[in-house]
PDB file of N, CA, C and O in Angstrom:
ATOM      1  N   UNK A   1       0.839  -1.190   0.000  1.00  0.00           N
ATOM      2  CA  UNK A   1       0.000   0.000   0.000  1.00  0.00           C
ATOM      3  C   UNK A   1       0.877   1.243   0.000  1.00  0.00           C
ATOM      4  O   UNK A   1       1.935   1.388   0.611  1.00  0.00           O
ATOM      5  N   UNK A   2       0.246   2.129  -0.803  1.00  0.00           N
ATOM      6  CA  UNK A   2       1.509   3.411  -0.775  1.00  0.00           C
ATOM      7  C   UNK A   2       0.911   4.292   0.553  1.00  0.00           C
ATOM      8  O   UNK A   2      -0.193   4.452   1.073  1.00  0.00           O
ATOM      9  N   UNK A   3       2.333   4.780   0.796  1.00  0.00           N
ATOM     10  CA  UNK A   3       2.100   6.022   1.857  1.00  0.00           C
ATOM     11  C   UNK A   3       1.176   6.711   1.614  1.00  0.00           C
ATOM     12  O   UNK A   3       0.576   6.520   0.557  1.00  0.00           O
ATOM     13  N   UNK A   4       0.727   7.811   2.572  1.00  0.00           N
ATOM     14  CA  UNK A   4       0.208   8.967   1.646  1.00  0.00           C
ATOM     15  C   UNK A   4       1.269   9.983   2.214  1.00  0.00           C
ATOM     16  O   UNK A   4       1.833  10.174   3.291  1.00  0.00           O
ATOM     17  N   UNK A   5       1.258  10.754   0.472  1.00  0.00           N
ATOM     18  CA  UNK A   5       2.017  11.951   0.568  1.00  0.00           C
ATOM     19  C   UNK A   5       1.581  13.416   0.598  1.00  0.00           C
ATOM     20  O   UNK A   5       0.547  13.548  -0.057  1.00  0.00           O
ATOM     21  N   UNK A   6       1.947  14.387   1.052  1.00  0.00           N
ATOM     22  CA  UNK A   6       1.370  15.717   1.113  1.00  0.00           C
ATOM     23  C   UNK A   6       1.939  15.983  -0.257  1.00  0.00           C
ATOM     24  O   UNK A   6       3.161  16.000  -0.403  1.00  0.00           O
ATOM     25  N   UNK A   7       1.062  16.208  -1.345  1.00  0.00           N
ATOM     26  CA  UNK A   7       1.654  17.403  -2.296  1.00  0.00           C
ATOM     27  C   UNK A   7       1.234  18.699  -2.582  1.00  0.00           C
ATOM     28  O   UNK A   7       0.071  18.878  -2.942  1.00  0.00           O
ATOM     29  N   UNK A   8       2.134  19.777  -2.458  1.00  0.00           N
ATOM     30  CA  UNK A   8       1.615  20.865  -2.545  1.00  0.00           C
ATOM     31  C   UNK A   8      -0.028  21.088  -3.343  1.00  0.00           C
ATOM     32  O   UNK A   8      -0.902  21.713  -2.743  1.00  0.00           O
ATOM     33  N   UNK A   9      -0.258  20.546  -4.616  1.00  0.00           N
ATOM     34  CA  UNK A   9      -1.208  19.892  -5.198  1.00  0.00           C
ATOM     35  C   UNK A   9      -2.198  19.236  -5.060  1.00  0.00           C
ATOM     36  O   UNK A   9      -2.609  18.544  -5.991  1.00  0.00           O
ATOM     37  N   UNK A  10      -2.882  19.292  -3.766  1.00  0.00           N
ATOM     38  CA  UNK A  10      -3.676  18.252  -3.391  1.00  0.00           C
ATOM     39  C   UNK A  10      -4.823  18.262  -3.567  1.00  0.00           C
ATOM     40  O   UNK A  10      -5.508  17.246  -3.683  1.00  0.00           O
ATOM     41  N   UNK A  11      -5.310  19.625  -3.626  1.00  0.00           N
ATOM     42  CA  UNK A  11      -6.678  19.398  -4.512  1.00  0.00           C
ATOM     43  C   UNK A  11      -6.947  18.170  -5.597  1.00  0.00           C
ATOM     44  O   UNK A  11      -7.674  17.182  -5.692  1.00  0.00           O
ATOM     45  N   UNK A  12      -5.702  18.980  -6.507  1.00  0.00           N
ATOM     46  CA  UNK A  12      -5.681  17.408  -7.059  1.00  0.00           C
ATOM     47  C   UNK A  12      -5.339  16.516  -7.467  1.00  0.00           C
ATOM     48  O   UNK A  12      -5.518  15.938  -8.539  1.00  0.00           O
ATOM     49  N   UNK A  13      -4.565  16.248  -6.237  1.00  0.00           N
ATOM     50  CA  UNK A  13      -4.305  14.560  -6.126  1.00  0.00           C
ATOM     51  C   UNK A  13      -6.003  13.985  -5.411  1.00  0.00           C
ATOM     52  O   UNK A  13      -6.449  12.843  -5.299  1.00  0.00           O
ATOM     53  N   UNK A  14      -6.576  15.252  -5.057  1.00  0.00           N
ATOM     54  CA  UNK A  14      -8.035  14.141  -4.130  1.00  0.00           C
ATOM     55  C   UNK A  14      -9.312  14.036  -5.462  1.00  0.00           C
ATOM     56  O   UNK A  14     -10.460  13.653  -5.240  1.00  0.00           O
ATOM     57  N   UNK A  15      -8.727  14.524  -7.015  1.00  0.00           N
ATOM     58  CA  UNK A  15      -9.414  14.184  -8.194  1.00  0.00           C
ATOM     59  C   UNK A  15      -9.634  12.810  -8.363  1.00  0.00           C
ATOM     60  O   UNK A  15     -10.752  12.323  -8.532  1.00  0.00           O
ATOM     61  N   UNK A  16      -8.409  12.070  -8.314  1.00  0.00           N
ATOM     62  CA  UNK A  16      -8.316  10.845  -8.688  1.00  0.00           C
ATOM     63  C   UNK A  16      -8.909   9.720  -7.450  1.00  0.00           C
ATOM     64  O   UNK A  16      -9.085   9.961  -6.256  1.00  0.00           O
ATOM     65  N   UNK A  17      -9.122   8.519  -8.145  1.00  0.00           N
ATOM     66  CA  UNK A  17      -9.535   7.517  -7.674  1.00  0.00           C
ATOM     67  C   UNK A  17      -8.484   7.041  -6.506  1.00  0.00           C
ATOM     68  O   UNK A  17      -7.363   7.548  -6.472  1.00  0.00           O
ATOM     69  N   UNK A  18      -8.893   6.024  -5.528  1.00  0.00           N
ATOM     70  CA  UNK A  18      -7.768   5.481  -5.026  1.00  0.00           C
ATOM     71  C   UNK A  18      -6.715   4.417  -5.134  1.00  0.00           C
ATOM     72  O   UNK A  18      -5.775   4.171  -4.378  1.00  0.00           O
ATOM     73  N   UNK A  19      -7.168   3.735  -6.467  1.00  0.00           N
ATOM     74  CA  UNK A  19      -5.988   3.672  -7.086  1.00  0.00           C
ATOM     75  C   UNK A  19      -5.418   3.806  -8.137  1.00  0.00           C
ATOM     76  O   UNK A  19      -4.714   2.963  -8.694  1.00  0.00           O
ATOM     77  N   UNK A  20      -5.790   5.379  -8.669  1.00  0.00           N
ATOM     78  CA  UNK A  20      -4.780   5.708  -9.663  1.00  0.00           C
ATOM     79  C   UNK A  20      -4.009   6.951  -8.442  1.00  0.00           C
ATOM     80  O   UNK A  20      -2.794   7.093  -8.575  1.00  0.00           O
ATOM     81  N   UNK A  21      -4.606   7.676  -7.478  1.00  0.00           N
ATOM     82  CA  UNK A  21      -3.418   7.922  -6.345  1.00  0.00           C
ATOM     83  C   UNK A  21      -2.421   7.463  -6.097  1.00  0.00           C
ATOM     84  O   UNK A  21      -1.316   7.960  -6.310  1.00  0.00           O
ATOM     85  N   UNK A  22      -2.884   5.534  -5.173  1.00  0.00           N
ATOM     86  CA  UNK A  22      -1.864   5.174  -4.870  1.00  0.00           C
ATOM     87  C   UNK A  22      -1.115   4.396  -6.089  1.00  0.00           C
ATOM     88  O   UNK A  22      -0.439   3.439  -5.713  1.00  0.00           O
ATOM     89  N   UNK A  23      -1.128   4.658  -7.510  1.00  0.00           N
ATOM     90  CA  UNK A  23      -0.252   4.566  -8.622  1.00  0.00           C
ATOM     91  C   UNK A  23       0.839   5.461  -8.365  1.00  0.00           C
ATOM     92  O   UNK A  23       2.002   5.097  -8.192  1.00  0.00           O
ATOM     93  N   UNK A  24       0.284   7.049  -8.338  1.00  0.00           N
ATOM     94  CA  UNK A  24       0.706   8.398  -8.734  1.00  0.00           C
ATOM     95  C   UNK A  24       1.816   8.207  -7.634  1.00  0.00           C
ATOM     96  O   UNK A  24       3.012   8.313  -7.903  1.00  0.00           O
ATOM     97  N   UNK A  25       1.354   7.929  -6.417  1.00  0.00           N
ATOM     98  CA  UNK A  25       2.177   8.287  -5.514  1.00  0.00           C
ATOM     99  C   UNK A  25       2.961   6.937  -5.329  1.00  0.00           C
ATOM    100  O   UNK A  25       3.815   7.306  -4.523  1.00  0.00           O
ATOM    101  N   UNK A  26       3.172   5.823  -5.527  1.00  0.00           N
ATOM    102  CA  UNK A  26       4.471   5.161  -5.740  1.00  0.00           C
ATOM    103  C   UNK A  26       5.156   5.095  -7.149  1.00  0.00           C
ATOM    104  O   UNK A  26       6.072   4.272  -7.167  1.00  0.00           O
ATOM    105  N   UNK A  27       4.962   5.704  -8.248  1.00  0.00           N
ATOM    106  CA  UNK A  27       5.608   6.288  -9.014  1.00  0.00           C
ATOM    107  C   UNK A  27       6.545   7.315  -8.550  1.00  0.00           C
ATOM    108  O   UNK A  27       7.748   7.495  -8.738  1.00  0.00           O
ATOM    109  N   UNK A  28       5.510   8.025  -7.792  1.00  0.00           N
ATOM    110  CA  UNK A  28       6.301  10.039  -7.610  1.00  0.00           C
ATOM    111  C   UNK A  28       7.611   9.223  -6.370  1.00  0.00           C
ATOM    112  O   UNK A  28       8.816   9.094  -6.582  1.00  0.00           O
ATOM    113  N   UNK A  29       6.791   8.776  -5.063  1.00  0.00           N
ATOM    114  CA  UNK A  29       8.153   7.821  -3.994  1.00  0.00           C
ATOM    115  C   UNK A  29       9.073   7.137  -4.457  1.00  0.00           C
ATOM    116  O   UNK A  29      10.145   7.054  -3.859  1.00  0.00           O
ATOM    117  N   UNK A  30       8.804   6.397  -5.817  1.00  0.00           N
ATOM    118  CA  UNK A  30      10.273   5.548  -5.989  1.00  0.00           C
ATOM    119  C   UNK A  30      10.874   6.393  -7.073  1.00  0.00           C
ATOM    120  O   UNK A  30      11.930   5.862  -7.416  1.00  0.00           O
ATOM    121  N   UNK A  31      10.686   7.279  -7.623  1.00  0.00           N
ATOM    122  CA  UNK A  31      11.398   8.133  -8.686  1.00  0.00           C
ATOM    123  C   UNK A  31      11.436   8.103  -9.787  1.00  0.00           C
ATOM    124  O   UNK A  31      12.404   8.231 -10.536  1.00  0.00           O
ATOM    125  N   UNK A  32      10.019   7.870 -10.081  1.00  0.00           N
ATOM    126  CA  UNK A  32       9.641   7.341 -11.597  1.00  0.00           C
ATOM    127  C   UNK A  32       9.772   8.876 -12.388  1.00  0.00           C
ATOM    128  O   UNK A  32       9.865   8.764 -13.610  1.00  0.00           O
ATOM    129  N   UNK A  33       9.790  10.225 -11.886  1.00  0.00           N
ATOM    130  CA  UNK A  33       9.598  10.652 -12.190  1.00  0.00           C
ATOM    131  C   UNK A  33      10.973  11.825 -12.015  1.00  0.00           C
ATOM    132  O   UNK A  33      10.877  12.980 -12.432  1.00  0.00           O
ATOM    133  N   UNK A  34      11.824  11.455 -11.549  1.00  0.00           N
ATOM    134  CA  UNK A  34      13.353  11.863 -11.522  1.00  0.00           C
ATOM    135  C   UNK A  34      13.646  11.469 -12.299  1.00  0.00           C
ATOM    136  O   UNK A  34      13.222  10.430 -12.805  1.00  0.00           O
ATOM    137  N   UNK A  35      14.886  12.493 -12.854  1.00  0.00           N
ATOM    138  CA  UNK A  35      16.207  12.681 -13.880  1.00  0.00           C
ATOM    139  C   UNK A  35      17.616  12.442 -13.433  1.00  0.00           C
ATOM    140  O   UNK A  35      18.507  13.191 -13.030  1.00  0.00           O
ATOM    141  N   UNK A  36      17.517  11.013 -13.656  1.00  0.00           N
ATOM    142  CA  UNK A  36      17.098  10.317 -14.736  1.00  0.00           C
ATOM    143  C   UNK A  36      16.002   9.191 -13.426  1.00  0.00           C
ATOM    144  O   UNK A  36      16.074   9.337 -12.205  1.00  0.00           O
ATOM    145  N   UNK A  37      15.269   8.358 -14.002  1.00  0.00           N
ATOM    146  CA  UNK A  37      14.647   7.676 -13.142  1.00  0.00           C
ATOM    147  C   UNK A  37      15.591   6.899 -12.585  1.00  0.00           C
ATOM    148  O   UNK A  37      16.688   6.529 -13.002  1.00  0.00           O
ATOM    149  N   UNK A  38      14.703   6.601 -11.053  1.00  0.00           N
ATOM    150  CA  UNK A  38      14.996   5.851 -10.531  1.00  0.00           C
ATOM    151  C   UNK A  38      14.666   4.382 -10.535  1.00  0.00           C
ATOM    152  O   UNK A  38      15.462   3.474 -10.292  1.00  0.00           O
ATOM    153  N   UNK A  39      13.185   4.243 -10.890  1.00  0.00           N
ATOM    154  CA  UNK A  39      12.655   2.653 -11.280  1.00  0.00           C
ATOM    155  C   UNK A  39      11.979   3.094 -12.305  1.00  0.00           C
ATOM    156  O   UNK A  39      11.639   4.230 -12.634  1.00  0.00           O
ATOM    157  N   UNK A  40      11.799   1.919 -12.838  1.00  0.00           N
ATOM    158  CA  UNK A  40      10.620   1.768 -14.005  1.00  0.00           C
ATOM    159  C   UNK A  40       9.966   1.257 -13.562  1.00  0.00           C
ATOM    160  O   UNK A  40      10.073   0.627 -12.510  1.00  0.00           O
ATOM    161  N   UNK A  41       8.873   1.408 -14.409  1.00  0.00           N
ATOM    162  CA  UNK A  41       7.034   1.016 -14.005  1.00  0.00           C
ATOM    163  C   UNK A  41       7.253   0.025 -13.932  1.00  0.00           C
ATOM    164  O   UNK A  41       7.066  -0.258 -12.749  1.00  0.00           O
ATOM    165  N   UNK A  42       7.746  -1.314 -14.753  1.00  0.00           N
ATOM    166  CA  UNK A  42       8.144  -2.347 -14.353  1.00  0.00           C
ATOM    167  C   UNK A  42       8.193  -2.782 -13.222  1.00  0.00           C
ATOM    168  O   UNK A  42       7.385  -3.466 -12.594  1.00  0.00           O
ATOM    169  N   UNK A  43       9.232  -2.349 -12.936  1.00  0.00           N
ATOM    170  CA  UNK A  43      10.003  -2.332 -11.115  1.00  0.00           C
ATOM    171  C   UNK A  43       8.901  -2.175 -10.273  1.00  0.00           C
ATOM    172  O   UNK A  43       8.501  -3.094  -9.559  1.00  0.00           O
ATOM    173  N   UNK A  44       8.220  -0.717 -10.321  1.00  0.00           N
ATOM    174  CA  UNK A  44       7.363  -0.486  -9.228  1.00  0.00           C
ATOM    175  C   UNK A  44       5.902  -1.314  -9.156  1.00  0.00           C
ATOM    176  O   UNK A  44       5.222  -1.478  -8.143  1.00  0.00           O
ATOM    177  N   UNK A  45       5.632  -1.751 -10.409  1.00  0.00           N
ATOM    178  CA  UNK A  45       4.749  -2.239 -10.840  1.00  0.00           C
ATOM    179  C   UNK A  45       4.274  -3.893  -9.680  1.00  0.00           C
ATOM    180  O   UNK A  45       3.306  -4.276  -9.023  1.00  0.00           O
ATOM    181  N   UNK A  46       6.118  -4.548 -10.138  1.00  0.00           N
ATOM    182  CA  UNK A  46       6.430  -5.638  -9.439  1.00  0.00           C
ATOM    183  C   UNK A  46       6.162  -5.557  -7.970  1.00  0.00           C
ATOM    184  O   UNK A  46       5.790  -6.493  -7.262  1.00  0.00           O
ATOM    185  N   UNK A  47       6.447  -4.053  -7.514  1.00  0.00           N
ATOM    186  CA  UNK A  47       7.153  -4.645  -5.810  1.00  0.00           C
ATOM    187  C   UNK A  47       5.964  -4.114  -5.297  1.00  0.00           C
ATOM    188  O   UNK A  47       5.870  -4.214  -4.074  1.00  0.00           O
ATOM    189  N   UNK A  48       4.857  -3.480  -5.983  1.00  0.00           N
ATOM    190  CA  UNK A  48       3.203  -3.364  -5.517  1.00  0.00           C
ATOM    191  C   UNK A  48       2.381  -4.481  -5.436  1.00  0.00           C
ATOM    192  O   UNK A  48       1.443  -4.711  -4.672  1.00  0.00           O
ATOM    193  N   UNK A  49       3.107  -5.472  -6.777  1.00  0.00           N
ATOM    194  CA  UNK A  49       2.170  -6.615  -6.417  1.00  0.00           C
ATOM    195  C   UNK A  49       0.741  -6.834  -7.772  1.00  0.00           C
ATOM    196  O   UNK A  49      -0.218  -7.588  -7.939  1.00  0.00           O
ATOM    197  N   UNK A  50       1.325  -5.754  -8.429  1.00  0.00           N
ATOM    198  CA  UNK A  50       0.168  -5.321  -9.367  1.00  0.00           C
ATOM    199  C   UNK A  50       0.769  -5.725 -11.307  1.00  0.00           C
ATOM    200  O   UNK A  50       1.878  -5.373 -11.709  1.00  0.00           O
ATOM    201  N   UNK A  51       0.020  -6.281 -11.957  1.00  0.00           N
ATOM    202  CA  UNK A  51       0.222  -6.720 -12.779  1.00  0.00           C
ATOM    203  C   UNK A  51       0.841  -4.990 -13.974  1.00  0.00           C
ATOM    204  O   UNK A  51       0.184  -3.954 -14.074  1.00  0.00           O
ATOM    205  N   UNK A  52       1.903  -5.209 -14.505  1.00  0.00           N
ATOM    206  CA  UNK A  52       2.287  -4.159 -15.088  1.00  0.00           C
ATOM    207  C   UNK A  52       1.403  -3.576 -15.809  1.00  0.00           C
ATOM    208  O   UNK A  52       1.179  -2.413 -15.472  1.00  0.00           O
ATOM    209  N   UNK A  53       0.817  -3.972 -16.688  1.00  0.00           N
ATOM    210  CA  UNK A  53      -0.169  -3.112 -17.230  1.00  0.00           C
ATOM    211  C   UNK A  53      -1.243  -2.755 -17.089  1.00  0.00           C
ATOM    212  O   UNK A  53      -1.927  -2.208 -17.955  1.00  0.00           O
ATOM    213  N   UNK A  54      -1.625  -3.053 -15.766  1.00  0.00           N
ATOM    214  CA  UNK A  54      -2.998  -2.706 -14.741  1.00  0.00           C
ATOM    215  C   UNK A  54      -2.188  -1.132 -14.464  1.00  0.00           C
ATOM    216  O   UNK A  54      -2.513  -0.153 -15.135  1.00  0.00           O
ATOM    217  N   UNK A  55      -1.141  -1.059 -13.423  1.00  0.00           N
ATOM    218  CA  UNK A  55      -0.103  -0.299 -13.163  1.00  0.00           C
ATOM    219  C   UNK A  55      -0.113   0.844 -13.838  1.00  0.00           C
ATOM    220  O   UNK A  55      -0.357   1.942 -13.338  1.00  0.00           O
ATOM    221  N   UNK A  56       0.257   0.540 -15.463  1.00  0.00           N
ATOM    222  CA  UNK A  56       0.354   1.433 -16.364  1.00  0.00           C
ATOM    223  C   UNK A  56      -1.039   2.006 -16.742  1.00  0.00           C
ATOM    224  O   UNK A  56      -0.974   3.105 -17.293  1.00  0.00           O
ATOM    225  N   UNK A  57      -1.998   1.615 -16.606  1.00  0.00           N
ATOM    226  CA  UNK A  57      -3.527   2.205 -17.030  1.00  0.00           C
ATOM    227  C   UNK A  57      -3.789   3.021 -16.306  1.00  0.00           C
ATOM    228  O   UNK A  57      -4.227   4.138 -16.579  1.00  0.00           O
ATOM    229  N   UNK A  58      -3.510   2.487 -15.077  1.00  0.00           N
ATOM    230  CA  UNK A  58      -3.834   3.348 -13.701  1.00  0.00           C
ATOM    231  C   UNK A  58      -3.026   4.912 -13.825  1.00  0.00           C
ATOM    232  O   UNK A  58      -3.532   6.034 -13.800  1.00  0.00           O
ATOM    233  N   UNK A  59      -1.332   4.431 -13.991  1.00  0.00           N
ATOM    234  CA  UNK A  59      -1.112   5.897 -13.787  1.00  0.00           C
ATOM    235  C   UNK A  59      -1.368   6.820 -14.863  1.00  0.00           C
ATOM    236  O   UNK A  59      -1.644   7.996 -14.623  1.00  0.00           O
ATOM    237  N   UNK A  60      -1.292   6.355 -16.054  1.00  0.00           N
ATOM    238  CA  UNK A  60      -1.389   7.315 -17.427  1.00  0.00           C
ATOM    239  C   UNK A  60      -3.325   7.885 -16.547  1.00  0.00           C
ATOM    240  O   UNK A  60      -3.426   8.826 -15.761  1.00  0.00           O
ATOM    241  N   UNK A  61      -4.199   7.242 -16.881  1.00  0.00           N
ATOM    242  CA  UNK A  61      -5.393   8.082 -15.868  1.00  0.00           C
ATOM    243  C   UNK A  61      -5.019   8.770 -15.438  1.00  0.00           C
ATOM    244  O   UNK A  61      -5.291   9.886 -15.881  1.00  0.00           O
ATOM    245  N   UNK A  62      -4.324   8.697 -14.533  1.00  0.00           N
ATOM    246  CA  UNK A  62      -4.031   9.375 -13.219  1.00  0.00           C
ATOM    247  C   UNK A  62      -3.568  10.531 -14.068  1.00  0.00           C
ATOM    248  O   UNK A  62      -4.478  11.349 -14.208  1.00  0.00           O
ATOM    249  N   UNK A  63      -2.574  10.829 -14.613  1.00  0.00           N
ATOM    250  CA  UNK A  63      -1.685  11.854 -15.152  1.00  0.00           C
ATOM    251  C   UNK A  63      -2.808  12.539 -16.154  1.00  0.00           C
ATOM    252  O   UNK A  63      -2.734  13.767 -16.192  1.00  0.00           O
ATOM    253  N   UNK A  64      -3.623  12.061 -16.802  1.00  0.00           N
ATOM    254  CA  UNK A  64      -4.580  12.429 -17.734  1.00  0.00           C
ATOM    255  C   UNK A  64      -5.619  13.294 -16.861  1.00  0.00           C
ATOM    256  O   UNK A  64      -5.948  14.421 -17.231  1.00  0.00           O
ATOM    257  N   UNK A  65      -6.081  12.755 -15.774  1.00  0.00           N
ATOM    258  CA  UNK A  65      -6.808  13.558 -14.932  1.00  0.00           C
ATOM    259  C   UNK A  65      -5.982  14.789 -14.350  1.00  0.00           C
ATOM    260  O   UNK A  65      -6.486  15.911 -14.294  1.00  0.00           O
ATOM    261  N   UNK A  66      -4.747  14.532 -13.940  1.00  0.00           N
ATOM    262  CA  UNK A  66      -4.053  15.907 -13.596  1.00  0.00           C
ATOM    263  C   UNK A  66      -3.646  17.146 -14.335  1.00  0.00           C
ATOM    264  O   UNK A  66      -3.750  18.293 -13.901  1.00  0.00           O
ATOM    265  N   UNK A  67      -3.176  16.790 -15.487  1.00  0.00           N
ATOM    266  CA  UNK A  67      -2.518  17.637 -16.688  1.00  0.00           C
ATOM    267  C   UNK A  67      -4.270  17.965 -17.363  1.00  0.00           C
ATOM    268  O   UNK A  67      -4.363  19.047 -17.944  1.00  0.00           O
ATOM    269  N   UNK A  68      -5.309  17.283 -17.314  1.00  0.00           N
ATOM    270  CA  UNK A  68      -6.677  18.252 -17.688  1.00  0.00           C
ATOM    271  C   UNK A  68      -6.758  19.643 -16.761  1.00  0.00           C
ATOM    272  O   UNK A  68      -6.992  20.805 -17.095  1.00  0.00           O
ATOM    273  N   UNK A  69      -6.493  19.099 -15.572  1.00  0.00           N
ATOM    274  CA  UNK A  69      -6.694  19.712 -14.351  1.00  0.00           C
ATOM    275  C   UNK A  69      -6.199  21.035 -14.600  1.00  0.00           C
ATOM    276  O   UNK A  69      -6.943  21.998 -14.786  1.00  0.00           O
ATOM    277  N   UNK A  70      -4.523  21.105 -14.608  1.00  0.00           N
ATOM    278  CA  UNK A  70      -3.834  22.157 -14.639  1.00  0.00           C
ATOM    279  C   UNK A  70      -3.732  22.616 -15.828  1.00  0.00           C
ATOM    280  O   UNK A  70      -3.385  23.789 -15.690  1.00  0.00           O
ATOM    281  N   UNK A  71      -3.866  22.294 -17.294  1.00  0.00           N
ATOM    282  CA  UNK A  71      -4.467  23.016 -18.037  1.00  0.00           C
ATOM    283  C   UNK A  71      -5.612  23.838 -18.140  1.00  0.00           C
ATOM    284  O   UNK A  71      -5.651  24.831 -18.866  1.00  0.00           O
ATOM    285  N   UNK A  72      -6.587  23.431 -17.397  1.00  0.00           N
ATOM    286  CA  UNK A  72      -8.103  23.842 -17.523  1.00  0.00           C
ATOM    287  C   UNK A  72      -7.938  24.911 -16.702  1.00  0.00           C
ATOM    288  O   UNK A  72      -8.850  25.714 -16.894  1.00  0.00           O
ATOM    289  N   UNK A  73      -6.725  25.482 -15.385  1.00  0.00           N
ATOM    290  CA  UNK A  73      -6.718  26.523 -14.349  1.00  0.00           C
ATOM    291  C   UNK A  73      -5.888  27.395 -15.083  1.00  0.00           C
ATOM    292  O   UNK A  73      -5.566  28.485 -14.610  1.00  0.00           O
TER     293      UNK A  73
END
């Protein structure tokens, strides 16, 4: 189960479902999203327990719901 994280952003992070959250947020914790990454979806995919391309549906949502978000403000 992922932590929960404070992101400055939280309006909306509380858009999304709870689990394309806890996608978002063990992506954002293991450094999927650092330069250069730290894991791949793969990786994180594995050590959640969650079949990779369940994983991957979840977060692209997730990111699709956010980037509407902050475009639309």
């Amino acid at each position: 189960r992922a932590k929960h994280v404070v992101f400055a952003a939280e309006p909306l992070i509380g858009r999304l479902s709870e689990k394309q959250r806890e996608a978002f947020t063990l992506a954002y914790n293991n450094g999927f999203y650092a330069v250069p990454r730290k894991k791949s979806l793969e990786e994180i995919a594995l050590a959640a327990g969650v079949p990779y391309t369940t994983f991957r549906e979840r977060l692209q949502r997730a990111e699709s719901v956010l980037m509407q978000q902050i475009a639309s403000t």
